[in-house]
Amino acid sequence: MNVLLVHPGPLMYTKIYLRLEPLGLELIAAAAQALGHNVTLIDLQVESHADYVCLLRERRPDAVGFSCNYLANVPEIVDLAKLTKQLLPHCAVFVGGHSASFIANALLSHAEGAIDCVLKGEGESAVAPLLSAIEDRDHTLRSIPGSVTAAGEGPPVRMIDSLDHYRPARDLLRHRRKYFIGVLDPCASIEFTRGCPWDCSFCSAWTFYGRSYRTRTPDAIVDDLARIREPGVFIVDDVAFIQAKQGLVIGEAIARRGIKKQYYLETRGDVLLRNKEVFRLWKSLGLAYMFVGIEAIDEEGLALYRKRITLSKNFEALEFARSLGITVAINLIADPAWDRRRFEVIRQWCLEIPEIVNISVNTPYPGTETWHTEARRVTTRDYRLYDIQHAVLPTTLPLPEFYGELVKTQQVLNHKHLGWTALKSTARIAAGHLLRGQTNFVKMLWKFNSVYNPQLQLADHARPVSFEMPLPPPPSSTIAPHLLYIHRTQGRVGRVLDDATEEFVETTRMGNTM
Ligand code: B12
Ligand code: SF4
């Protein structure tokens, strides 16, 4: 069969800071290819809707699969699904990914028949039976694990047995040089592990994977890495190097194979402190950038988000990262309740530290605990505003002032890092990129004001809304476990943690009703 896989268009971040390859779709493509299907992949972050229509006309796919990791892409995906059915009425349309998994029924209802099936959870294992059913013209599609169709839901989602089965079909992308993060231009992505054993209230990593934590084997990782042509590599793990042993074994294998890359990864402060030797080794291998989710600069905020780390540990971790000479970016979550004074305190604090600071807005996302506790307060259900750059909860400041303060804070931070002094230090890097024909990083340097602008942010709230997100069921005093988990949790067995990590992680086991 001819299968077309589609990553939706760019989001606010992607316009400036980074643009990454659709790794999840590349894995699904590999699973479909293994069954003998002829797969094409289009990434609308770097190609247009007109290109998509051309592909539909040229390839006439039997099935089209959309990746929906982000809520902000929902209206685009629904529109494209409808367009696809208009042009090719017999083509099966399916959708998967993080957000799709948490709002499957809403997607079906917005699409009014244009989406045949939403596949919840990991796509690698479900895509094979789905494509076979489409090939056999079995329109029920309901027997497939994790499927949600107009006729009802299939059996519970299944996690794949091994993360080593498939290597991403990276060669299917037509514009690989378009992917970058900051100065890592061009940059590929790679996955070492999947899932997260922590349970922060604003995050869905742990609900999506049932709080499991699985690792690829070092051999599979190093083989995959050795095939990557890009000099930069983004390690997509939610929390990198939770297990010291895995980090050391992979690192040593990379050193033995003589692989030279520059790496970006994301981790937690406590992991950084616990596994110092791993990060030292990786610094020597080319670890250049690190993102640490600090989220709050007060104990109250950390407790609210259930980060399970103290402020002093986070500061100690930043100190350690600085000592390694790694460029560190941190994230802070701006609460819609912040007033002018609070924004000012944050700006001052950020100016005092050398790290790059990213500010996101506290946003209840379906699939998170916060969605169940906060969703009733949302001021909009327009999917496009759920990108953690817009306020979807009531703000203490009038909305225009909130955006004014938010963008002012982001501008101060941006200026700190991309101002003339900082530019001097990046000039050599920028010139090197230009000589190699890589323009992503250089373009990024000038785009900030055209993307982050309080008037534009505000105007986004006034757009006509075609599709509205449904609210969760009425709240109860405690959150029923089945509202949070989409994958069956396997307790300690599934978490594959080392002893040190266990101390930090609550050991409660919640059931799963699916
Ligand atoms: C890289 C990344 C980004 C990149 C985008 C990269 C890109 N081009 O897609 C950037 C930095 C821009 C980004 C931004 C955001 N991200 Co992000 N991001 C990630 C990250 C770290 C890696 C994605 C990845 O490649 N994973 C590895 C691949 C193999 O997995 P995958 O893409 O999920 O694909 C699997 C399944 O989802 C499924 N699947 C995916 N597509 C499809 C399609 C079909 C047809 C099927 C059947 C299945 C299927 O099968 C795949 C294989 O198992 C993930 C965390 C993670 N470790 O996954 C978060 C994650 C996806 N992001 C998340 C969030 C919340 C965001 C933000 C809202 C805020 C934030 N935390 O940064 C913004 C959104 C921006 C916006 N404007 O809306 C959440 C998603 C939550 C949700 N939807 O419920 C995640 C899970 C992080 C988290 N811990 O909460 N992100
Ligand atoms: S540690 Fe990170 S990935 Fe894990 S639950 Fe918390 S925010 Fe999500």
PDB file of N, CA, C and O in Angstrom, residues 76-120:
ATOM      1  N   GLU A  76      -5.468  22.509  12.266  1.00  0.00           N
ATOM      2  CA  GLU A  76      -4.799  22.267  10.975  1.00  0.00           C
ATOM      3  C   GLU A  76      -4.987  20.802  10.539  1.00  0.00           C
ATOM      4  O   GLU A  76      -5.314  20.522   9.382  1.00  0.00           O
ATOM      5  N   ILE A  77      -4.812  19.888  11.486  1.00  0.00           N
ATOM      6  CA  ILE A  77      -4.923  18.460  11.148  1.00  0.00           C
ATOM      7  C   ILE A  77      -6.356  18.118  10.730  1.00  0.00           C
ATOM      8  O   ILE A  77      -6.574  17.395   9.756  1.00  0.00           O
ATOM      9  N   VAL A  78      -7.332  18.657  11.446  1.00  0.00           N
ATOM     10  CA  VAL A  78      -8.728  18.367  11.094  1.00  0.00           C
ATOM     11  C   VAL A  78      -9.027  18.908   9.694  1.00  0.00           C
ATOM     12  O   VAL A  78      -9.618  18.222   8.854  1.00  0.00           O
ATOM     13  N   ASP A  79      -8.578  20.134   9.411  1.00  0.00           N
ATOM     14  CA  ASP A  79      -8.813  20.708   8.073  1.00  0.00           C
ATOM     15  C   ASP A  79      -8.146  19.866   6.991  1.00  0.00           C
ATOM     16  O   ASP A  79      -8.730  19.602   5.941  1.00  0.00           O
ATOM     17  N   LEU A  80      -6.904  19.437   7.258  1.00  0.00           N
ATOM     18  CA  LEU A  80      -6.194  18.641   6.245  1.00  0.00           C
ATOM     19  C   LEU A  80      -6.853  17.268   6.056  1.00  0.00           C
ATOM     20  O   LEU A  80      -6.894  16.738   4.949  1.00  0.00           O
ATOM     21  N   ALA A  81      -7.378  16.710   7.152  1.00  0.00           N
ATOM     22  CA  ALA A  81      -8.062  15.410   7.040  1.00  0.00           C
ATOM     23  C   ALA A  81      -9.289  15.571   6.141  1.00  0.00           C
ATOM     24  O   ALA A  81      -9.548  14.737   5.263  1.00  0.00           O
ATOM     25  N   LYS A  82     -10.023  16.669   6.333  1.00  0.00           N
ATOM     26  CA  LYS A  82     -11.229  16.894   5.516  1.00  0.00           C
ATOM     27  C   LYS A  82     -10.848  17.083   4.043  1.00  0.00           C
ATOM     28  O   LYS A  82     -11.481  16.534   3.151  1.00  0.00           O
ATOM     29  N   LEU A  83      -9.785  17.843   3.831  1.00  0.00           N
ATOM     30  CA  LEU A  83      -9.319  18.076   2.461  1.00  0.00           C
ATOM     31  C   LEU A  83      -8.902  16.753   1.802  1.00  0.00           C
ATOM     32  O   LEU A  83      -9.210  16.489   0.637  1.00  0.00           O
ATOM     33  N   THR A  84      -8.238  15.914   2.579  1.00  0.00           N
ATOM     34  CA  THR A  84      -7.768  14.630   2.062  1.00  0.00           C
ATOM     35  C   THR A  84      -8.946  13.771   1.608  1.00  0.00           C
ATOM     36  O   THR A  84      -8.924  13.177   0.533  1.00  0.00           O
ATOM     37  N   LYS A  85      -9.981  13.732   2.447  1.00  0.00           N
ATOM     38  CA  LYS A  85     -11.153  12.908   2.093  1.00  0.00           C
ATOM     39  C   LYS A  85     -11.884  13.472   0.872  1.00  0.00           C
ATOM     40  O   LYS A  85     -12.447  12.729   0.088  1.00  0.00           O
ATOM     41  N   GLN A  86     -11.849  14.824   0.742  1.00  0.00           N
ATOM     42  CA  GLN A  86     -12.495  15.418  -0.444  1.00  0.00           C
ATOM     43  C   GLN A  86     -11.771  14.990  -1.716  1.00  0.00           C
ATOM     44  O   GLN A  86     -12.382  14.626  -2.712  1.00  0.00           O
ATOM     45  N   LEU A  87     -10.424  15.045  -1.639  1.00  0.00           N
ATOM     46  CA  LEU A  87      -9.647  14.731  -2.839  1.00  0.00           C
ATOM     47  C   LEU A  87      -9.561  13.237  -3.103  1.00  0.00           C
ATOM     48  O   LEU A  87      -9.551  12.808  -4.244  1.00  0.00           O
ATOM     49  N   LEU A  88      -9.453  12.458  -2.024  1.00  0.00           N
ATOM     50  CA  LEU A  88      -9.311  10.999  -2.169  1.00  0.00           C
ATOM     51  C   LEU A  88     -10.302  10.296  -1.234  1.00  0.00           C
ATOM     52  O   LEU A  88      -9.932   9.831  -0.148  1.00  0.00           O
ATOM     53  N   PRO A  89     -11.558  10.199  -1.626  1.00  0.00           N
ATOM     54  CA  PRO A  89     -12.578   9.676  -0.700  1.00  0.00           C
ATOM     55  C   PRO A  89     -12.280   8.267  -0.181  1.00  0.00           C
ATOM     56  O   PRO A  89     -12.717   7.914   0.906  1.00  0.00           O
ATOM     57  N   HIS A  90     -11.508   7.479  -0.940  1.00  0.00           N
ATOM     58  CA  HIS A  90     -11.270   6.101  -0.475  1.00  0.00           C
ATOM     59  C   HIS A  90     -10.023   5.959   0.391  1.00  0.00           C
ATOM     60  O   HIS A  90      -9.694   4.874   0.851  1.00  0.00           O
ATOM     61  N   CYS A  91      -9.326   7.050   0.584  1.00  0.00           N
ATOM     62  CA  CYS A  91      -8.085   6.992   1.380  1.00  0.00           C
ATOM     63  C   CYS A  91      -8.439   6.955   2.877  1.00  0.00           C
ATOM     64  O   CYS A  91      -9.258   7.749   3.349  1.00  0.00           O
ATOM     65  N   ALA A  92      -7.820   6.037   3.615  1.00  0.00           N
ATOM     66  CA  ALA A  92      -8.071   5.970   5.063  1.00  0.00           C
ATOM     67  C   ALA A  92      -7.236   7.042   5.759  1.00  0.00           C
ATOM     68  O   ALA A  92      -6.074   7.250   5.408  1.00  0.00           O
ATOM     69  N   VAL A  93      -7.833   7.727   6.726  1.00  0.00           N
ATOM     70  CA  VAL A  93      -7.102   8.789   7.440  1.00  0.00           C
ATOM     71  C   VAL A  93      -7.028   8.416   8.919  1.00  0.00           C
ATOM     72  O   VAL A  93      -8.048   8.106   9.536  1.00  0.00           O
ATOM     73  N   PHE A  94      -5.823   8.432   9.446  1.00  0.00           N
ATOM     74  CA  PHE A  94      -5.677   8.135  10.872  1.00  0.00           C
ATOM     75  C   PHE A  94      -4.736   9.147  11.525  1.00  0.00           C
ATOM     76  O   PHE A  94      -3.953   9.813  10.850  1.00  0.00           O
ATOM     77  N   VAL A  95      -4.860   9.273  12.843  1.00  0.00           N
ATOM     78  CA  VAL A  95      -4.083  10.275  13.593  1.00  0.00           C
ATOM     79  C   VAL A  95      -3.537   9.618  14.853  1.00  0.00           C
ATOM     80  O   VAL A  95      -4.209   8.778  15.462  1.00  0.00           O
ATOM     81  N   GLY A  96      -2.306   9.984  15.247  1.00  0.00           N
ATOM     82  CA  GLY A  96      -1.739   9.472  16.502  1.00  0.00           C
ATOM     83  C   GLY A  96      -0.875  10.535  17.152  1.00  0.00           C
ATOM     84  O   GLY A  96      -0.776  11.657  16.650  1.00  0.00           O
ATOM     85  N   GLY A  97      -0.240  10.174  18.259  1.00  0.00           N
ATOM     86  CA  GLY A  97       0.634  11.130  18.950  1.00  0.00           C
ATOM     87  C   GLY A  97       0.095  11.483  20.327  1.00  0.00           C
ATOM     88  O   GLY A  97      -0.999  11.069  20.707  1.00  0.00           O
ATOM     89  N   HIS A  98       0.865  12.271  21.074  1.00  0.00           N
ATOM     90  CA  HIS A  98       0.512  12.575  22.469  1.00  0.00           C
ATOM     91  C   HIS A  98      -0.861  13.223  22.610  1.00  0.00           C
ATOM     92  O   HIS A  98      -1.735  12.704  23.289  1.00  0.00           O
ATOM     93  N   SER A  99      -1.057  14.352  21.955  1.00  0.00           N
ATOM     94  CA  SER A  99      -2.329  15.055  22.151  1.00  0.00           C
ATOM     95  C   SER A  99      -3.485  14.248  21.596  1.00  0.00           C
ATOM     96  O   SER A  99      -4.548  14.162  22.219  1.00  0.00           O
ATOM     97  N   ALA A 100      -3.279  13.643  20.423  1.00  0.00           N
ATOM     98  CA  ALA A 100      -4.350  12.832  19.826  1.00  0.00           C
ATOM     99  C   ALA A 100      -4.803  11.767  20.823  1.00  0.00           C
ATOM    100  O   ALA A 100      -5.992  11.455  20.922  1.00  0.00           O
ATOM    101  N   SER A 101      -3.881  11.212  21.580  1.00  0.00           N
ATOM    102  CA  SER A 101      -4.210  10.130  22.513  1.00  0.00           C
ATOM    103  C   SER A 101      -5.133  10.595  23.641  1.00  0.00           C
ATOM    104  O   SER A 101      -5.900   9.818  24.176  1.00  0.00           O
ATOM    105  N   PHE A 102      -5.006  11.872  23.997  1.00  0.00           N
ATOM    106  CA  PHE A 102      -5.804  12.365  25.121  1.00  0.00           C
ATOM    107  C   PHE A 102      -7.126  13.008  24.697  1.00  0.00           C
ATOM    108  O   PHE A 102      -7.967  13.291  25.538  1.00  0.00           O
ATOM    109  N   ILE A 103      -7.262  13.285  23.406  1.00  0.00           N
ATOM    110  CA  ILE A 103      -8.505  13.941  22.955  1.00  0.00           C
ATOM    111  C   ILE A 103      -9.071  13.196  21.742  1.00  0.00           C
ATOM    112  O   ILE A 103      -9.637  13.823  20.826  1.00  0.00           O
ATOM    113  N   ALA A 104      -8.939  11.870  21.756  1.00  0.00           N
ATOM    114  CA  ALA A 104      -9.277  11.076  20.569  1.00  0.00           C
ATOM    115  C   ALA A 104     -10.722  11.300  20.112  1.00  0.00           C
ATOM    116  O   ALA A 104     -10.980  11.550  18.931  1.00  0.00           O
ATOM    117  N   ASN A 105     -11.670  11.238  21.042  1.00  0.00           N
ATOM    118  CA  ASN A 105     -13.075  11.366  20.624  1.00  0.00           C
ATOM    119  C   ASN A 105     -13.383  12.759  20.086  1.00  0.00           C
ATOM    120  O   ASN A 105     -14.160  12.912  19.145  1.00  0.00           O
ATOM    121  N   ALA A 106     -12.754  13.764  20.686  1.00  0.00           N
ATOM    122  CA  ALA A 106     -12.980  15.136  20.197  1.00  0.00           C
ATOM    123  C   ALA A 106     -12.482  15.269  18.765  1.00  0.00           C
ATOM    124  O   ALA A 106     -13.138  15.878  17.913  1.00  0.00           O
ATOM    125  N   LEU A 107     -11.331  14.657  18.471  1.00  0.00           N
ATOM    126  CA  LEU A 107     -10.783  14.725  17.106  1.00  0.00           C
ATOM    127  C   LEU A 107     -11.767  14.117  16.105  1.00  0.00           C
ATOM    128  O   LEU A 107     -12.026  14.694  15.047  1.00  0.00           O
ATOM    129  N   LEU A 108     -12.305  12.950  16.473  1.00  0.00           N
ATOM    130  CA  LEU A 108     -13.254  12.285  15.567  1.00  0.00           C
ATOM    131  C   LEU A 108     -14.463  13.175  15.341  1.00  0.00           C
ATOM    132  O   LEU A 108     -14.952  13.321  14.225  1.00  0.00           O
ATOM    133  N   SER A 109     -14.932  13.802  16.423  1.00  0.00           N
ATOM    134  CA  SER A 109     -16.142  14.598  16.250  1.00  0.00           C
ATOM    135  C   SER A 109     -15.864  15.875  15.446  1.00  0.00           C
ATOM    136  O   SER A 109     -16.647  16.242  14.583  1.00  0.00           O
ATOM    137  N   HIS A 110     -14.705  16.531  15.649  1.00  0.00           N
ATOM    138  CA  HIS A 110     -14.382  17.719  14.832  1.00  0.00           C
ATOM    139  C   HIS A 110     -14.286  17.333  13.351  1.00  0.00           C
ATOM    140  O   HIS A 110     -14.655  18.100  12.478  1.00  0.00           O
ATOM    141  N   ALA A 111     -13.763  16.143  13.094  1.00  0.00           N
ATOM    142  CA  ALA A 111     -13.480  15.764  11.698  1.00  0.00           C
ATOM    143  C   ALA A 111     -14.731  15.309  10.949  1.00  0.00           C
ATOM    144  O   ALA A 111     -14.707  15.183   9.730  1.00  0.00           O
ATOM    145  N   GLU A 112     -15.809  15.079  11.639  1.00  0.00           N
ATOM    146  CA  GLU A 112     -17.100  14.710  11.017  1.00  0.00           C
ATOM    147  C   GLU A 112     -16.940  13.604   9.964  1.00  0.00           C
ATOM    148  O   GLU A 112     -17.384  13.748   8.824  1.00  0.00           O
ATOM    149  N   GLY A 113     -16.232  12.559  10.336  1.00  0.00           N
ATOM    150  CA  GLY A 113     -16.093  11.418   9.423  1.00  0.00           C
ATOM    151  C   GLY A 113     -14.814  11.441   8.595  1.00  0.00           C
ATOM    152  O   GLY A 113     -14.490  10.465   7.930  1.00  0.00           O
ATOM    153  N   ALA A 114     -14.079  12.540   8.615  1.00  0.00           N
ATOM    154  CA  ALA A 114     -12.862  12.613   7.786  1.00  0.00           C
ATOM    155  C   ALA A 114     -11.683  11.885   8.435  1.00  0.00           C
ATOM    156  O   ALA A 114     -10.691  11.586   7.779  1.00  0.00           O
ATOM    157  N   ILE A 115     -11.766  11.617   9.743  1.00  0.00           N
ATOM    158  CA  ILE A 115     -10.722  10.807  10.402  1.00  0.00           C
ATOM    159  C   ILE A 115     -11.348   9.446  10.712  1.00  0.00           C
ATOM    160  O   ILE A 115     -12.356   9.365  11.418  1.00  0.00           O
ATOM    161  N   ASP A 116     -10.760   8.389  10.160  1.00  0.00           N
ATOM    162  CA  ASP A 116     -11.326   7.051  10.363  1.00  0.00           C
ATOM    163  C   ASP A 116     -10.951   6.485  11.720  1.00  0.00           C
ATOM    164  O   ASP A 116     -11.703   5.722  12.308  1.00  0.00           O
ATOM    165  N   CYS A 117      -9.749   6.848  12.182  1.00  0.00           N
ATOM    166  CA  CYS A 117      -9.276   6.198  13.400  1.00  0.00           C
ATOM    167  C   CYS A 117      -8.226   7.060  14.098  1.00  0.00           C
ATOM    168  O   CYS A 117      -7.376   7.669  13.436  1.00  0.00           O
ATOM    169  N   VAL A 118      -8.309   7.129  15.421  1.00  0.00           N
ATOM    170  CA  VAL A 118      -7.220   7.722  16.200  1.00  0.00           C
ATOM    171  C   VAL A 118      -6.533   6.557  16.894  1.00  0.00           C
ATOM    172  O   VAL A 118      -7.201   5.687  17.465  1.00  0.00           O
ATOM    173  N   LEU A 119      -5.204   6.535  16.803  1.00  0.00           N
ATOM    174  CA  LEU A 119      -4.462   5.461  17.470  1.00  0.00           C
ATOM    175  C   LEU A 119      -3.791   6.042  18.702  1.00  0.00           C
ATOM    176  O   LEU A 119      -2.931   6.917  18.590  1.00  0.00           O
ATOM    177  N   LYS A 120      -4.198   5.567  19.879  1.00  0.00           N
ATOM    178  CA  LYS A 120      -3.614   6.101  21.107  1.00  0.00           C
ATOM    179  C   LYS A 120      -2.270   5.423  21.386  1.00  0.00           C
ATOM    180  O   LYS A 120      -2.041   4.282  20.978  1.00  0.00           O
TER     181      LYS A 120
END
